[in-house]
One Martini backbone bead per residue (centre of mass of N, CA, C, O) as a GRO file, in nm:
protein
  259
    1MET     BB    1   0.095   0.037   0.025
    2ASP     BB    2   0.069   0.352  -0.028
    3SER     BB    3   0.072   0.669   0.115
    4THR     BB    4  -0.199   0.774  -0.032
    5SER     BB    5  -0.386   0.522   0.090
    6LYS     BB    6  -0.347   0.623   0.364
    7GLN     BB    7  -0.456   0.716   0.664
    8ARG     BB    8  -0.432   1.013   0.812
    9ARG     BB    9  -0.258   1.062   1.129
   10SER     BB   10  -0.228   1.179   1.429
   11PRO     BB   11  -0.126   1.177   1.724
   12GLU     BB   12  -0.251   1.029   1.996
   13PRO     BB   13  -0.414   1.150   2.247
   14GLU     BB   14  -0.541   1.184   2.536
   15LEU     BB   15  -0.823   1.077   2.657
   16ILE     BB   16  -1.149   1.187   2.695
   17THR     BB   17  -1.355   1.181   2.986
   18PRO     BB   18  -1.605   1.166   3.179
   19LEU     BB   19  -1.683   1.293   3.458
   20THR     BB   20  -1.795   1.274   3.754
   21ASP     BB   21  -2.117   1.377   3.712
   22GLU     BB   22  -2.108   1.457   3.410
   23ASP     BB   23  -2.296   1.611   3.206
   24PRO     BB   24  -2.354   1.622   2.872
   25PRO     BB   25  -2.349   1.933   2.826
   26THR     BB   26  -2.069   1.973   2.960
   27PHE     BB   27  -1.911   1.777   2.779
   28VAL     BB   28  -1.967   1.915   2.511
   29ASP     BB   29  -1.840   2.187   2.586
   30ARG     BB   30  -1.556   2.072   2.645
   31LEU     BB   31  -1.498   1.962   2.361
   32LEU     BB   32  -1.527   2.233   2.212
   33ASP     BB   33  -1.302   2.374   2.367
   34VAL     BB   34  -1.074   2.182   2.289
   35ALA     BB   35  -1.101   2.211   1.981
   36THR     BB   36  -1.045   2.515   1.980
   37THR     BB   37  -0.767   2.509   2.118
   38GLN     BB   38  -0.659   2.300   1.881
   39GLN     BB   39  -0.761   2.406   1.603
   40ALA     BB   40  -0.996   2.269   1.483
   41SER     BB   41  -1.197   2.190   1.195
   42ASP     BB   42  -1.309   1.911   1.322
   43LEU     BB   43  -1.592   1.713   1.455
   44TYR     BB   44  -1.663   1.363   1.550
   45TRP     BB   45  -1.951   1.151   1.580
   46ILE     BB   46  -1.904   0.794   1.617
   47PRO     BB   47  -2.081   0.515   1.576
   48SER     BB   48  -2.122   0.202   1.756
   49ALA     BB   49  -2.170  -0.091   1.923
   50ASP     BB   50  -1.994   0.042   2.189
   51GLY     BB   51  -2.037   0.351   2.088
   52TYR     BB   52  -1.846   0.652   2.102
   53VAL     BB   53  -1.641   0.834   1.874
   54ILE     BB   54  -1.415   1.112   1.908
   55ARG     BB   55  -1.308   1.326   1.648
   56ILE     BB   56  -1.033   1.514   1.509
   57ARG     BB   57  -0.932   1.792   1.296
   58HIS     BB   58  -0.583   1.879   1.211
   59ASN     BB   59  -0.434   1.970   0.940
   60GLY     BB   60  -0.588   1.702   0.806
   61LEU     BB   61  -0.573   1.543   1.081
   62GLN     BB   62  -0.660   1.259   1.263
   63SER     BB   63  -0.806   1.211   1.601
   64ILE     BB   64  -0.860   1.091   1.910
   65LEU     BB   65  -1.046   1.235   2.186
   66ALA     BB   66  -1.303   1.038   2.252
   67GLN     BB   67  -1.519   0.832   2.474
   68THR     BB   68  -1.838   0.651   2.482
   69ASP     BB   69  -2.117   0.539   2.560
   70THR     BB   70  -2.422   0.506   2.427
   71ASP     BB   71  -2.608   0.661   2.624
   72TYR     BB   72  -2.429   0.911   2.658
   73GLY     BB   73  -2.398   0.975   2.356
   74LEU     BB   74  -2.699   1.027   2.297
   75GLN     BB   75  -2.716   1.276   2.483
   76CYS     BB   76  -2.503   1.438   2.326
   77ILE     BB   77  -2.650   1.444   2.059
   78THR     BB   78  -2.899   1.592   2.159
   79ARG     BB   79  -2.749   1.846   2.256
   80THR     BB   80  -2.627   1.922   1.982
   81LYS     BB   81  -2.900   1.956   1.833
   82ILE     BB   82  -3.006   2.182   2.008
   83LEU     BB   83  -2.776   2.387   1.953
   84ALA     BB   84  -2.834   2.362   1.622
   85GLY     BB   85  -3.157   2.339   1.569
   86CYS     BB   86  -3.248   2.053   1.575
   87LEU     BB   87  -3.442   1.768   1.552
   88THR     BB   88  -3.454   1.524   1.794
   89TYR     BB   89  -3.685   1.320   1.670
   90LYS     BB   90  -3.498   1.317   1.414
   91THR     BB   91  -3.308   1.008   1.325
   92LEU     BB   92  -3.369   0.926   0.992
   93VAL     BB   93  -3.247   1.208   0.912
   94ALA     BB   94  -3.089   1.458   0.768
   95GLN     BB   95  -2.913   1.739   0.924
   96ASP     BB   96  -2.887   2.098   0.969
   97GLY     BB   97  -2.665   2.329   1.155
   98ILE     BB   98  -2.605   2.591   1.410
   99ILE     BB   99  -2.339   2.695   1.624
  100ARG     BB  100  -2.336   2.967   1.856
  101ARG     BB  101  -2.056   3.122   1.977
  102GLU     BB  102  -1.816   3.287   2.109
  103HIS     BB  103  -1.649   3.388   1.821
  104GLU     BB  104  -1.821   3.139   1.690
  105GLU     BB  105  -1.891   2.888   1.426
  106LEU     BB  106  -2.095   2.588   1.384
  107ARG     BB  107  -2.123   2.318   1.165
  108VAL     BB  108  -2.401   2.089   1.141
  109ALA     BB  109  -2.413   1.726   1.070
  110THR     BB  110  -2.637   1.466   1.009
  111LEU     BB  111  -2.625   1.087   1.019
  112PRO     BB  112  -2.764   0.803   0.957
  113SER     BB  113  -2.714   0.480   1.115
  114HIS     BB  114  -2.697   0.165   1.235
  115HIS     BB  115  -2.584   0.293   1.538
  116GLY     BB  116  -2.665   0.586   1.458
  117GLU     BB  117  -2.581   0.909   1.491
  118ARG     BB  118  -2.390   1.114   1.293
  119ILE     BB  119  -2.149   1.383   1.362
  120SER     BB  120  -2.064   1.696   1.209
  121ILE     BB  121  -1.813   1.951   1.292
  122ARG     BB  122  -1.759   2.280   1.175
  123PHE     BB  123  -1.501   2.512   1.210
  124LEU     BB  124  -1.514   2.823   1.168
  125LEU     BB  125  -1.349   3.154   1.087
  126GLN     BB  126  -1.449   3.378   1.294
  127THR     BB  127  -1.225   3.419   1.504
  128ALA     BB  128  -0.944   3.484   1.334
  129GLY     BB  129  -0.969   3.508   1.053
  130PRO     BB  130  -0.791   3.572   0.792
  131LYS     BB  131  -0.518   3.472   0.652
  132ARG     BB  132  -0.215   3.482   0.535
  133LEU     BB  133  -0.022   3.350   0.296
  134THR     BB  134   0.232   3.329   0.501
  135GLU     BB  135   0.038   3.133   0.708
  136LEU     BB  136   0.003   2.841   0.540
  137GLY     BB  137   0.286   2.678   0.477
  138LEU     BB  138   0.403   2.765   0.217
  139PRO     BB  139   0.601   2.797  -0.019
  140GLN     BB  140   0.739   3.082  -0.140
  141HIS     BB  141   0.675   3.034  -0.445
  142GLN     BB  142   0.367   3.003  -0.394
  143VAL     BB  143   0.313   3.274  -0.267
  144ASP     BB  144   0.414   3.442  -0.506
  145ALA     BB  145   0.212   3.328  -0.712
  146LEU     BB  146  -0.049   3.423  -0.566
  147LYS     BB  147   0.022   3.724  -0.567
  148THR     BB  148   0.033   3.748  -0.874
  149LEU     BB  149  -0.262   3.661  -0.927
  150CYS     BB  150  -0.385   3.904  -0.761
  151ARG     BB  151  -0.270   4.118  -0.987
  152GLN     BB  152  -0.467   4.022  -1.176
  153ASP     BB  153  -0.749   4.131  -1.359
  154GLN     BB  154  -0.770   3.839  -1.495
  155GLY     BB  155  -0.912   3.517  -1.451
  156LEU     BB  156  -0.825   3.176  -1.328
  157VAL     BB  157  -0.863   3.019  -1.002
  158ILE     BB  158  -0.789   2.679  -0.899
  159LEU     BB  159  -0.879   2.490  -0.618
  160THR     BB  160  -0.757   2.179  -0.493
  161GLY     BB  161  -0.904   1.915  -0.297
  162PRO     BB  162  -0.984   1.783  -0.017
  163THR     BB  163  -1.132   1.771   0.259
  164GLY     BB  164  -0.938   1.985   0.469
  165SER     BB  165  -0.690   2.115   0.279
  166GLY     BB  166  -0.747   2.456   0.238
  167LYS     BB  167  -0.920   2.612   0.029
  168THR     BB  168  -1.074   2.828   0.193
  169THR     BB  169  -0.831   2.948   0.338
  170THR     BB  170  -0.694   3.044   0.074
  171ILE     BB  171  -0.914   3.230  -0.027
  172TYR     BB  172  -0.909   3.425   0.216
  173ALA     BB  173  -0.612   3.502   0.176
  174MET     BB  174  -0.660   3.629  -0.106
  175ILE     BB  175  -0.853   3.846  -0.013
  176ARG     BB  176  -0.655   3.982   0.177
  177GLU     BB  177  -0.450   4.048  -0.043
  178LEU     BB  178  -0.630   4.228  -0.214
  179LEU     BB  179  -0.681   4.441   0.010
  180GLU     BB  180  -0.368   4.499   0.049
  181GLN     BB  181  -0.372   4.588  -0.273
  182ASP     BB  182  -0.630   4.788  -0.295
  183ALA     BB  183  -0.887   4.666  -0.336
  184ASP     BB  184  -1.215   4.701  -0.401
  185PRO     BB  185  -1.456   4.583  -0.198
  186ALA     BB  186  -1.710   4.641  -0.390
  187SER     BB  187  -1.572   4.435  -0.624
  188ILE     BB  188  -1.639   4.197  -0.419
  189ILE     BB  189  -1.772   3.860  -0.471
  190THR     BB  190  -1.932   3.602  -0.284
  191LEU     BB  191  -1.996   3.241  -0.309
  192GLU     BB  192  -2.138   3.056  -0.031
  193ASP     BB  193  -2.112   2.714   0.144
  194PRO     BB  194  -2.078   2.880   0.367
  195ILE     BB  195  -2.017   3.150   0.554
  196GLU     BB  196  -1.700   3.144   0.727
  197CYS     BB  197  -1.614   3.464   0.685
  198GLU     BB  198  -1.641   3.784   0.780
  199ILE     BB  199  -1.595   4.068   0.553
  200PRO     BB  200  -1.555   4.380   0.548
  201GLY     BB  201  -1.703   4.539   0.244
  202ILE     BB  202  -1.795   4.282   0.123
  203THR     BB  203  -1.980   4.060  -0.082
  204GLN     BB  204  -2.183   3.802   0.071
  205VAL     BB  205  -2.322   3.494  -0.057
  206PRO     BB  206  -2.558   3.271   0.032
  207VAL     BB  207  -2.539   2.911  -0.067
  208THR     BB  208  -2.811   2.718   0.019
  209ASP     BB  209  -3.073   2.509   0.090
  210ARG     BB  210  -3.232   2.768   0.218
  211SER     BB  211  -3.191   2.900  -0.046
  212GLU     BB  212  -3.311   3.035  -0.355
  213LEU     BB  213  -3.014   3.023  -0.429
  214ASP     BB  214  -2.800   2.915  -0.655
  215TYR     BB  215  -2.506   2.921  -0.805
  216ALA     BB  216  -2.602   2.999  -1.089
  217GLN     BB  217  -2.786   3.236  -1.009
  218ALA     BB  218  -2.577   3.398  -0.844
  219LEU     BB  219  -2.372   3.432  -1.072
  220ARG     BB  220  -2.548   3.588  -1.274
  221ALA     BB  221  -2.616   3.820  -1.078
  222ALA     BB  222  -2.325   3.915  -1.015
  223LEU     BB  223  -2.255   3.997  -1.318
  224ARG     BB  224  -2.462   4.254  -1.293
  225GLN     BB  225  -2.250   4.366  -1.137
  226ASP     BB  226  -1.964   4.556  -1.018
  227VAL     BB  227  -1.746   4.312  -1.083
  228LYS     BB  228  -1.401   4.193  -1.043
  229THR     BB  229  -1.431   3.982  -0.800
  230LEU     BB  230  -1.496   3.624  -0.805
  231ILE     BB  231  -1.634   3.396  -0.566
  232VAL     BB  232  -1.649   3.041  -0.606
  233GLY     BB  233  -1.683   2.793  -0.391
  234GLU     BB  234  -1.808   2.581  -0.622
  235MET     BB  235  -1.779   2.351  -0.887
  236ARG     BB  236  -2.063   2.136  -0.937
  237ASP     BB  237  -2.143   2.195  -1.244
  238GLN     BB  238  -2.183   2.269  -1.571
  239THR     BB  239  -2.318   2.544  -1.532
  240VAL     BB  240  -2.107   2.666  -1.340
  241ILE     BB  241  -1.858   2.620  -1.512
  242ARG     BB  242  -1.944   2.787  -1.755
  243ALA     BB  243  -1.990   3.057  -1.602
  244THR     BB  244  -1.705   3.079  -1.486
  245LEU     BB  245  -1.550   3.084  -1.755
  246ASP     BB  246  -1.692   3.329  -1.874
  247ALA     BB  247  -1.602   3.530  -1.656
  248ALA     BB  248  -1.289   3.491  -1.702
  249MET     BB  249  -1.324   3.580  -2.029
  250THR     BB  250  -1.474   3.884  -1.935
  251GLY     BB  251  -1.281   4.050  -1.712
  252HIS     BB  252  -1.247   3.854  -1.466
  253ARG     BB  253  -1.180   3.763  -1.137
  254VAL     BB  254  -1.146   3.411  -1.056
  255ILE     BB  255  -1.230   3.216  -0.761
  256THR     BB  256  -1.201   2.857  -0.705
  257THR     BB  257  -1.334   2.521  -0.673
  258PHE     BB  258  -1.227   2.160  -0.694
  259HIS     BB  259  -1.272   1.811  -0.630
   0.00000   0.00000   0.00000
């Protein structure tokens, strides 16, 4: 088996277990605090026949954070769904929600499975704000190349990679670079699912399942504005790809991602 086919994991830390008489809401809050302190990008509640395993993702690497028995884990799942605004009695359908804590926002997604509900929690970028390109850990020649692309008046930049590889983080760093290069904030429009970091001055359009706008509709509408830089969160289908390419070839600077 080559290295690319192996699941990447970071060194396993000491497991967190519920304290004596620690109720599930307190334990859930403690896990979220620990994940925030460790600057995790994701936290997962994974059910099994023996209970729940809680894993975190940091810098693209997963590690086990905690374990609980089934009954305690189910109470924690219910608490998490309440915090996220999900319906606790619906356990056989997938749901999405948002947990808003002080200075941060967490995106929650539930998924029914054979042993119970699995929950994925994405820690959005509200707390720290966008990083600079120099803070991404990229080689200097790649940083220089991205800065050069940001100085181009038109064209297409496509960021690729699996979930958690840093595509969105890189996009926000490029937006920060554009603003530091004195780009007019009013000429920047982003189409995002969801908006992971609010940036004052620019126009950010949420494109979610709850919105009446899909990517293609939002993209066409954005092009009717006085937009110079267009951020398309993801090229999901042929219609969006075609519209994105057209925008890049008609005098716009377009930054997007592709899985």
